[in-house]
Coordinates of C-alpha atoms in Angstrom, one line a residue:
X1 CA 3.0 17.2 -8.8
X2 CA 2.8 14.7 -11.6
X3 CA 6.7 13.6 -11.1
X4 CA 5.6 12.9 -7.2
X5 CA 2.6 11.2 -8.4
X6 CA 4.9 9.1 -10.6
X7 CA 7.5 8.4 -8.1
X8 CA 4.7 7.1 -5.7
X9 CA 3.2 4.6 -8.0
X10 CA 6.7 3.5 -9.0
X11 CA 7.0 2.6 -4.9
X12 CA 4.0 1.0 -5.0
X13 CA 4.7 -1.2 -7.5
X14 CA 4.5 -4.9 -6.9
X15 CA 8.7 -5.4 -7.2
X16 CA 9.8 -7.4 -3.6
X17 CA 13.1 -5.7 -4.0
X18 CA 11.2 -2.2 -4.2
X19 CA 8.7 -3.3 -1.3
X20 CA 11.6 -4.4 0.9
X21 CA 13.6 -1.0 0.0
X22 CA 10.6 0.7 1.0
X23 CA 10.4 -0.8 4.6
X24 CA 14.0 -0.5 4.8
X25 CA 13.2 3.1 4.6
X26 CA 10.5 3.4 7.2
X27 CA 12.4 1.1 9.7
X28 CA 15.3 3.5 9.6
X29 CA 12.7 6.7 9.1
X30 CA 11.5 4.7 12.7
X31 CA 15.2 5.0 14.2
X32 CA 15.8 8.7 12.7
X33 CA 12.3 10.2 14.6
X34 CA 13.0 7.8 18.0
X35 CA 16.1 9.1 18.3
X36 CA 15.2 13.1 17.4
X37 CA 12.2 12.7 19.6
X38 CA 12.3 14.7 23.0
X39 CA 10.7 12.6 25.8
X40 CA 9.3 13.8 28.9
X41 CA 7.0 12.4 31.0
X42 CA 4.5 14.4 33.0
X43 CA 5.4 12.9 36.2
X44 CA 1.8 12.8 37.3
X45 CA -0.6 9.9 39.2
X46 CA -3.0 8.2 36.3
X47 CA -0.8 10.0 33.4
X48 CA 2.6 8.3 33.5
X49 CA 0.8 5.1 32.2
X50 CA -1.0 6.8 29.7
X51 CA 1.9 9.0 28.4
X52 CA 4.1 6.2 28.4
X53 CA 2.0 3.4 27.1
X54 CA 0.2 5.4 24.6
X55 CA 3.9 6.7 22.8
X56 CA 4.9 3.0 22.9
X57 CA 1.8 1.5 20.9
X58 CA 0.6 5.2 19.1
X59 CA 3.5 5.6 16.9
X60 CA 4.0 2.0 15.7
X61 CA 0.2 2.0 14.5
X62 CA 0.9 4.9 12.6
X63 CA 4.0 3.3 11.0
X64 CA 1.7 0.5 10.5
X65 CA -1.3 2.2 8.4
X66 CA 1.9 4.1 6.6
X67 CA 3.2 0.8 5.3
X68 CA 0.0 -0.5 4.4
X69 CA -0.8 2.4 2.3
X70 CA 3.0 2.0 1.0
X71 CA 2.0 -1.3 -0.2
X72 CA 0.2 -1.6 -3.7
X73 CA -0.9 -5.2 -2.5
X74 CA -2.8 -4.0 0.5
X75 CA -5.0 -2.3 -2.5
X76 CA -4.9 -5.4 -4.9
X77 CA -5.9 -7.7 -1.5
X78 CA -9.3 -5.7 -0.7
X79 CA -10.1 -5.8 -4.5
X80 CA -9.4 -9.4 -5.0
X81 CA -11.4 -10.3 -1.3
X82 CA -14.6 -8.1 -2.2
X83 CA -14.7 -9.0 -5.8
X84 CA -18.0 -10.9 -6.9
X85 CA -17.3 -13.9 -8.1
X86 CA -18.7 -13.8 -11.7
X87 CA -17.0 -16.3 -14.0
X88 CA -13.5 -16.7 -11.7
X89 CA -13.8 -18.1 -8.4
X90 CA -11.7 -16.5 -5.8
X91 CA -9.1 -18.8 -4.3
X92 CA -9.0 -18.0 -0.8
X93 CA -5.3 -19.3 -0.8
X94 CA -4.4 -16.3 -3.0
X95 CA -5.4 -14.1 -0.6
X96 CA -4.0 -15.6 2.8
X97 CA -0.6 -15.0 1.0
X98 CA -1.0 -11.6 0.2
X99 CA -2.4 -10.9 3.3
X100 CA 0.6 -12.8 4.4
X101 CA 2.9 -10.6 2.6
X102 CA 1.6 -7.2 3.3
X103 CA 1.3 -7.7 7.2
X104 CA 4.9 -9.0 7.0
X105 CA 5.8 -5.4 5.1
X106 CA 3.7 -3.5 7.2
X107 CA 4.6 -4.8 10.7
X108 CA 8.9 -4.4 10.0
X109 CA 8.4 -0.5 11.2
X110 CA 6.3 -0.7 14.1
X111 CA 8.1 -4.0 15.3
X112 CA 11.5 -1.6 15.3
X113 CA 9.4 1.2 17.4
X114 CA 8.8 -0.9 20.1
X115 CA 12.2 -2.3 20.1
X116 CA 13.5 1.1 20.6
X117 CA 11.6 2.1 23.2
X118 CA 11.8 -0.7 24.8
X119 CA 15.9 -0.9 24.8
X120 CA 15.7 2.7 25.5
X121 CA 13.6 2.3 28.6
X122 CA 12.2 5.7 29.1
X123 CA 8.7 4.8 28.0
X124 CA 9.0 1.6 30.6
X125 CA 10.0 3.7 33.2
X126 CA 7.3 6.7 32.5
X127 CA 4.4 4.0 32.2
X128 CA 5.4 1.8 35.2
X129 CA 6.9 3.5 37.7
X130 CA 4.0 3.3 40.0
X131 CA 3.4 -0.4 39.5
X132 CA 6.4 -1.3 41.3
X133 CA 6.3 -2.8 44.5
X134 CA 8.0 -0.7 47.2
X135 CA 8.9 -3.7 49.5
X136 CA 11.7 -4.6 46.9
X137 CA 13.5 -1.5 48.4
X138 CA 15.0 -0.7 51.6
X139 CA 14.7 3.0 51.0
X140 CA 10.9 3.2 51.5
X141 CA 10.4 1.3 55.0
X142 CA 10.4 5.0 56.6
X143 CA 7.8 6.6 54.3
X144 CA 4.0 6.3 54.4
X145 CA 1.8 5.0 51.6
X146 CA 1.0 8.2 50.1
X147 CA 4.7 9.7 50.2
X148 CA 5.8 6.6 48.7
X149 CA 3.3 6.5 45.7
X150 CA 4.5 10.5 45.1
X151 CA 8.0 9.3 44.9
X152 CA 7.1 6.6 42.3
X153 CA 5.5 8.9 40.0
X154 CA 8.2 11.5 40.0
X155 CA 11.0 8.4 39.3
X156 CA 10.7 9.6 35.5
X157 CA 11.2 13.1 36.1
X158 CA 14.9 13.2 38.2
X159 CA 15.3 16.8 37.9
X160 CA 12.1 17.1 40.2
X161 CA 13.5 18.2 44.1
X162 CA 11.5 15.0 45.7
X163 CA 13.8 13.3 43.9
X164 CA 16.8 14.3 42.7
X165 CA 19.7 13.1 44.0
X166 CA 17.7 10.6 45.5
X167 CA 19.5 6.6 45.9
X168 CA 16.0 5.3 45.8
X169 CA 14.6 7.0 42.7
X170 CA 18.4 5.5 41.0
X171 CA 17.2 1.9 42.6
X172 CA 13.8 2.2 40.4
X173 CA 14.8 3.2 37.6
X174 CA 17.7 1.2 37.2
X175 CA 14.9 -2.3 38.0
X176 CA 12.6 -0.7 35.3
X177 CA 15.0 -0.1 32.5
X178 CA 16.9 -3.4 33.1
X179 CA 13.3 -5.3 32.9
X180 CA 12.7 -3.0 30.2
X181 CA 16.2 -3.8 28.2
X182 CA 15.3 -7.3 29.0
X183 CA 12.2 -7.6 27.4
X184 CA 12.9 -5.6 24.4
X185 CA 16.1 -8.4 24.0
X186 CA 13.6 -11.8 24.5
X187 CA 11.5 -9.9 22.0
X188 CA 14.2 -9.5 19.6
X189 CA 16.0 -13.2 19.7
X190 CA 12.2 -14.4 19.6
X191 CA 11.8 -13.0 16.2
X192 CA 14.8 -13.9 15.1
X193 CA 14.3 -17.5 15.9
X194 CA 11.4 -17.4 14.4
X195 CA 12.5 -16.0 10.9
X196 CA 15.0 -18.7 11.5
X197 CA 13.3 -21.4 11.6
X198 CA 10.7 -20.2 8.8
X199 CA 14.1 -20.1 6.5
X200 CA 15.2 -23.1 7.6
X201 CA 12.1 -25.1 7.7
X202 CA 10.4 -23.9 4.4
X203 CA 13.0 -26.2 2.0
X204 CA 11.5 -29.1 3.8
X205 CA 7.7 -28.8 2.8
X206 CA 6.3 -29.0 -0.6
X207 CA 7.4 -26.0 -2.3
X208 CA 4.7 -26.2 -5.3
X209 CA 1.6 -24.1 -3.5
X210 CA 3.9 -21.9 -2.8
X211 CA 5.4 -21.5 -6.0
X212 CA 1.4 -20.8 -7.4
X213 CA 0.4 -18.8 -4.8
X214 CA 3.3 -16.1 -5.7
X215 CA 2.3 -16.8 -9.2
X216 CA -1.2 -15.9 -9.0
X217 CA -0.8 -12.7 -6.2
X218 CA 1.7 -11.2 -8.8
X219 CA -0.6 -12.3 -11.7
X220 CA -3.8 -10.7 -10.2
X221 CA -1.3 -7.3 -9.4
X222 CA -0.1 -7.7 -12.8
X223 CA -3.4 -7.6 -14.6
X224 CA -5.1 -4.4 -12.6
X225 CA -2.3 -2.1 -13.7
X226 CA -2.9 -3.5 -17.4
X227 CA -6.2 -3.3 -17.3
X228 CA -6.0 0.3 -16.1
X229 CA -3.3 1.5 -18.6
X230 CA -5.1 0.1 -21.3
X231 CA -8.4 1.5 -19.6
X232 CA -6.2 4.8 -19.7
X233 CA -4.9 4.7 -23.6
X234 CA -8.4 3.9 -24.3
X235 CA -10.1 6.6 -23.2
X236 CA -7.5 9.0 -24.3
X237 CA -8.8 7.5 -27.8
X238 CA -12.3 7.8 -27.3
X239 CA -11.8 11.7 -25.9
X240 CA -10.0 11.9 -29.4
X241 CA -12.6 10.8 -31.4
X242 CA -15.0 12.5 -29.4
X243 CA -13.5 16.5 -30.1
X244 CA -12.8 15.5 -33.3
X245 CA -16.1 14.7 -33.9
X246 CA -17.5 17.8 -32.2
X247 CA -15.3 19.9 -34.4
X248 CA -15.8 18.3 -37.1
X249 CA -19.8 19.2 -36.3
X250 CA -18.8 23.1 -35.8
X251 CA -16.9 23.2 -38.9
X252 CA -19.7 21.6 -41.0
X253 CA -22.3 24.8 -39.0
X254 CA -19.3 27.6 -39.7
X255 CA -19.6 26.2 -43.1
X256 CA -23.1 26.3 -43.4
X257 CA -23.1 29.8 -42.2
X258 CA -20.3 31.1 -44.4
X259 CA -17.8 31.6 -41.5
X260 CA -15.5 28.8 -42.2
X261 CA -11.8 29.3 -43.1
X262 CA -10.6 29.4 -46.6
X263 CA -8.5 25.5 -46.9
X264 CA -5.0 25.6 -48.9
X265 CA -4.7 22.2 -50.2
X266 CA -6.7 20.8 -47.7
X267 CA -4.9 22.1 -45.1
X268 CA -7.0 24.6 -42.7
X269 CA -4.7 28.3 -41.9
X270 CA -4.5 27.3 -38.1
X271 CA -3.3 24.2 -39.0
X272 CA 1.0 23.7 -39.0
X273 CA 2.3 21.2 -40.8
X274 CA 3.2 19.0 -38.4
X275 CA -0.5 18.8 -37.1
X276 CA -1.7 18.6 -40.5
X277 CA -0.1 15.5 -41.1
X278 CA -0.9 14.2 -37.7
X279 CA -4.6 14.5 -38.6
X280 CA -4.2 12.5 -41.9
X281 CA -2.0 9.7 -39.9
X282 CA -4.8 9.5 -37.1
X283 CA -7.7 9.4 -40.2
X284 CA -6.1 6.9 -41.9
X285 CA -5.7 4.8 -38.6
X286 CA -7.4 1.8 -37.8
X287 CA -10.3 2.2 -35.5
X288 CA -8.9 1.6 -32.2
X289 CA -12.5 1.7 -30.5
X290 CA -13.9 -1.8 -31.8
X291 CA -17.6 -0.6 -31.5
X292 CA -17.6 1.3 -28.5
X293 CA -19.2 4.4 -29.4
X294 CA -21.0 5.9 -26.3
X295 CA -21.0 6.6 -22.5
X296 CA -23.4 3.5 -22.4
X297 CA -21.4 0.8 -23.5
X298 CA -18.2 2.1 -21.9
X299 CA -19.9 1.9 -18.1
X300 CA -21.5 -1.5 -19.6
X301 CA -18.3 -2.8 -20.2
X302 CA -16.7 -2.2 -17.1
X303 CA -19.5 -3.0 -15.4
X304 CA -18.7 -6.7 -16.7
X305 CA -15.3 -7.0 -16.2
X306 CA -15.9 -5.9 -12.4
X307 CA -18.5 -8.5 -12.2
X308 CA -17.9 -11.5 -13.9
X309 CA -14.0 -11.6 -15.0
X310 CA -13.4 -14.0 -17.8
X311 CA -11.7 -17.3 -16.3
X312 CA -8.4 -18.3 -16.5
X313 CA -8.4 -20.4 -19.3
X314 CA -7.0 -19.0 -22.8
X315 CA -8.8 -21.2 -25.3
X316 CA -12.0 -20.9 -23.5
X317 CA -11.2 -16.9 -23.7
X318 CA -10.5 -17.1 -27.5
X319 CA -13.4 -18.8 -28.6
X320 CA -16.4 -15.8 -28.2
X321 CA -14.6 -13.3 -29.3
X322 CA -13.1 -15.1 -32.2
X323 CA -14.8 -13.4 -35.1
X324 CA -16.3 -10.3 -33.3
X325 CA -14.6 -6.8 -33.2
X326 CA -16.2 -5.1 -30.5
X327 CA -16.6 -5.3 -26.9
X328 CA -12.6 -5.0 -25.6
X329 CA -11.1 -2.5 -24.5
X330 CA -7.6 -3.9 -25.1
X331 CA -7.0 -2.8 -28.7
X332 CA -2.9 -3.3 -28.7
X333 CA -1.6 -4.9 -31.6
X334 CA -0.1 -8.1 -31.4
X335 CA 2.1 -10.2 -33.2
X336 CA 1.3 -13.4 -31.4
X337 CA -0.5 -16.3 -33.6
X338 CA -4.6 -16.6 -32.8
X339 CA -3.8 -19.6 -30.7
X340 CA -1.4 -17.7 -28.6
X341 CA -3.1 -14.6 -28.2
X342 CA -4.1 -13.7 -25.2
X343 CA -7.9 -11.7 -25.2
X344 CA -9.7 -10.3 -22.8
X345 CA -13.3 -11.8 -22.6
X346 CA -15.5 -8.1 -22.5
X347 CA -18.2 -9.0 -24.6
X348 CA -21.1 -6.6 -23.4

C-alpha cells in the first residue's frame, strides 16, 4: 500500500514531462477501452438517443474528473483560489494559468473519446437514426409514417428481420456514419489548427508574463510539498520528544516504586547497543522544536501560515525572526549566509 501510495504522489508531482506522460497514458487507456468496448444499441423509440448520446459524452466526463484528480495542480489551484489573503495577495493571473494548464491535461482524454466514437460512427448512428429525414431516400415512398419511424430505429441493430438485408437500412447508415466520420475529421483539423497557431503565434507576444506566471504556479506547487515534508519531519520530532518524555515520566514512577531495571553503565538491560547510542546522539542533539512544546501552539501556528502567508519578499522575511528561536516549523540546517537565508515568517 505504501509503494502505491508513493507511486501516486510521484504522478502527481508538478514535472510537465511526468503530467504529459500521464495523459499520454489515459489517451491511449481511452483507445485500449473504445476499442474492447462491446456496443449495442437497444434499437428502441426514445432510447437510441439516449444510449447513444449518453456513451458519447458519459465516458469522456469520466476521463475528465480522472485527469483532474491525476493532476497535483488541480489540488494546488483550489488551495491557491480559496486562500485568505492574509499578508500575500493572490494574483489572479497565477491562477488563470494553472487553470489553463490543468484543463489543457484534463481535456486530452475525453477530446480522444469523442473522436473515436465519432470516426467509428456507431454511437452517431444509434443516437440519430430517427432524426433523419426519410424523403432523402427512395426506399421509403411506399411505407407509412409509423412503418417508417420502426425502420429508423432498428437502422442500428442490422441483425433485426425488419431490416436485415435491407438496401434502405445500408442507405442510412452509410449517410450517418459518413456525417459522422466527417464531423469527427473537422473536429480534429480544428484542433489542430488551433494548437498550430497557438505555437506559432506565442513567439510573437511578450514572452515575460508568461515566463512569471510558470514561475510562480511551480513556486506556489513547490512550497506546499515543502511545507508539508517539513510539517511531516516535524512532527515525527515532536511524537519523539513526546514518548520520550512520557517514558522518561514512567521510569522516574517505576523508580519511585522500586520496579525499575538495574542500569549497567548507564545503559538500561532492554536497551542494545545500537539504540543505546542512538539515545545519547538524539540527547545531545540540538533542539529541533524551537519552542513549540504543546498541541496549542502547533494548531496556532498553522493556523497562521493558512491565514496570513508571509509575503514574497526575503529581507522583509528575515527581519522578525532575526534574533528569535521559536515559532518555525522549518528547523533544517542551512549553510546559507543570514542574508541569503531563506525563513519562513511563523511567528505565532
Amino acid at each position: 500500500m505504501d509503494k502505491f501510495r508513493m507511486l501516486f504522489q510521484y504522478f502527481q508531482s508538478s514535472s510537465e514531462s511526468v503530467m504529459n506522460g500521464i495523459c499520454l497514458i489515459l489517451a491511449l487507456a481511452t483507445v485500449k477501452i473504445y476499442s474492447s468496448f462491446d456496443f449495442n444499441c437497444p434499437c428502441l423509440p426514445r432510447y437510441n438517443a439516449l444510449y447513444g448520446l449518453g456513451l458519447m459524452f458519459t465516458p469522456p466526463l469520466a476521463l475528465f474528473l480522472c485527469g483532474l484528480i491525476a493532476n497535483r495542480q488541480s489540488g494546488v489551484l483550489i488551495e491557491e483560489w480559496r486562500r485568505p489573503t492574509g499578508r500575500r495577495r493572490k494574483d489572479p493571473g497565477i491562477i488563470k494559468y494553472l487553470c489553463s494548464s490543468v484543463l489543457q491535461r484534463a481535456l486530452a482524454a475525453p477530446v480522444v473519446w469523442i473522436l473515436l466514437a465519432l470516426l467509428d460512427g456507431k454511437c452517431f448512428i444509434c443516437a440519430f437514426s430517427s432524426s433523419v429525414d426519410p424523403q432523402k431516400f427512395v426506399d421509403f415512398a411506399n411505407m407509412t409514417a409509423s412503418d417508417v419511424q420502426l425502420f429508423l430505429t432498428k437502422v442500428p441493430c442490422k441483425e433485426d428481420e425488419l431490416v436485415r438485408d435491407n438496401p434502405a437500412r445500408k442507405a442510412v447508415s452509410r449517410y450517418l456514419r459518413c456525417l459522422s466520420q466527417a464531423i469527427g475529421w473537422s473536429i480534429m483539423l480544428m484542433l489542430i489548427m488551433m494548437a498550430f497557431l497557438a505555437r506559432s503565434l506565442q513567439p510573437c507576444f511578450d514572452q515575460t508574463l508568461l515566463v512569471q506566471r510558470r514561475y510562480w504556479s511551480n513556486y506556489v506547487d513547490l512550497e506546499q510539498k515543502l511545507f508539508d515534508e517539513t510539517c511531516c519531519e516535524h512532527a515525527r520530532d515532536f511524537a519523539h520528544k513526546c514518548v520520550l518524555h512520557f517514558f522518561d515520566s514512567m521510569q522516574s514512577e517505576m523508580k519511585s516504586r522500586g520496579l525499575a531495571a538495574t542500569q549497567q553503565d548507564g545503559v538500561l538491560p532492554w536497551e542494545s547497543g545500537s539504540e543505546a547510542e542512538g539515545k545519547d546522539s538524539i540527547e545531545g542533539k540540538k533542539d529541533l522544536l524551537h519552542g513549540i512544546a504543546n498541541q496549542k501552539q502547533v494548531n496556532q501556528l498553522l493556523t497562521t501560515w493558512y491565514r496570513s502567508k508571509p509575503p514574497l519578499d526575503i529581507m522583509q522575511t528575515l527581519q522578525p525572526s532575526q534574533g528569535k528561536g521559536g515559532g518555525s516549523l522549518n528547523h533544517r540546517e542551512t549553510s546559507c549566509p543570514p542574508a541569503t537565508r531563506l525563513s519562513q515568517h511563523t511567528d505565532v
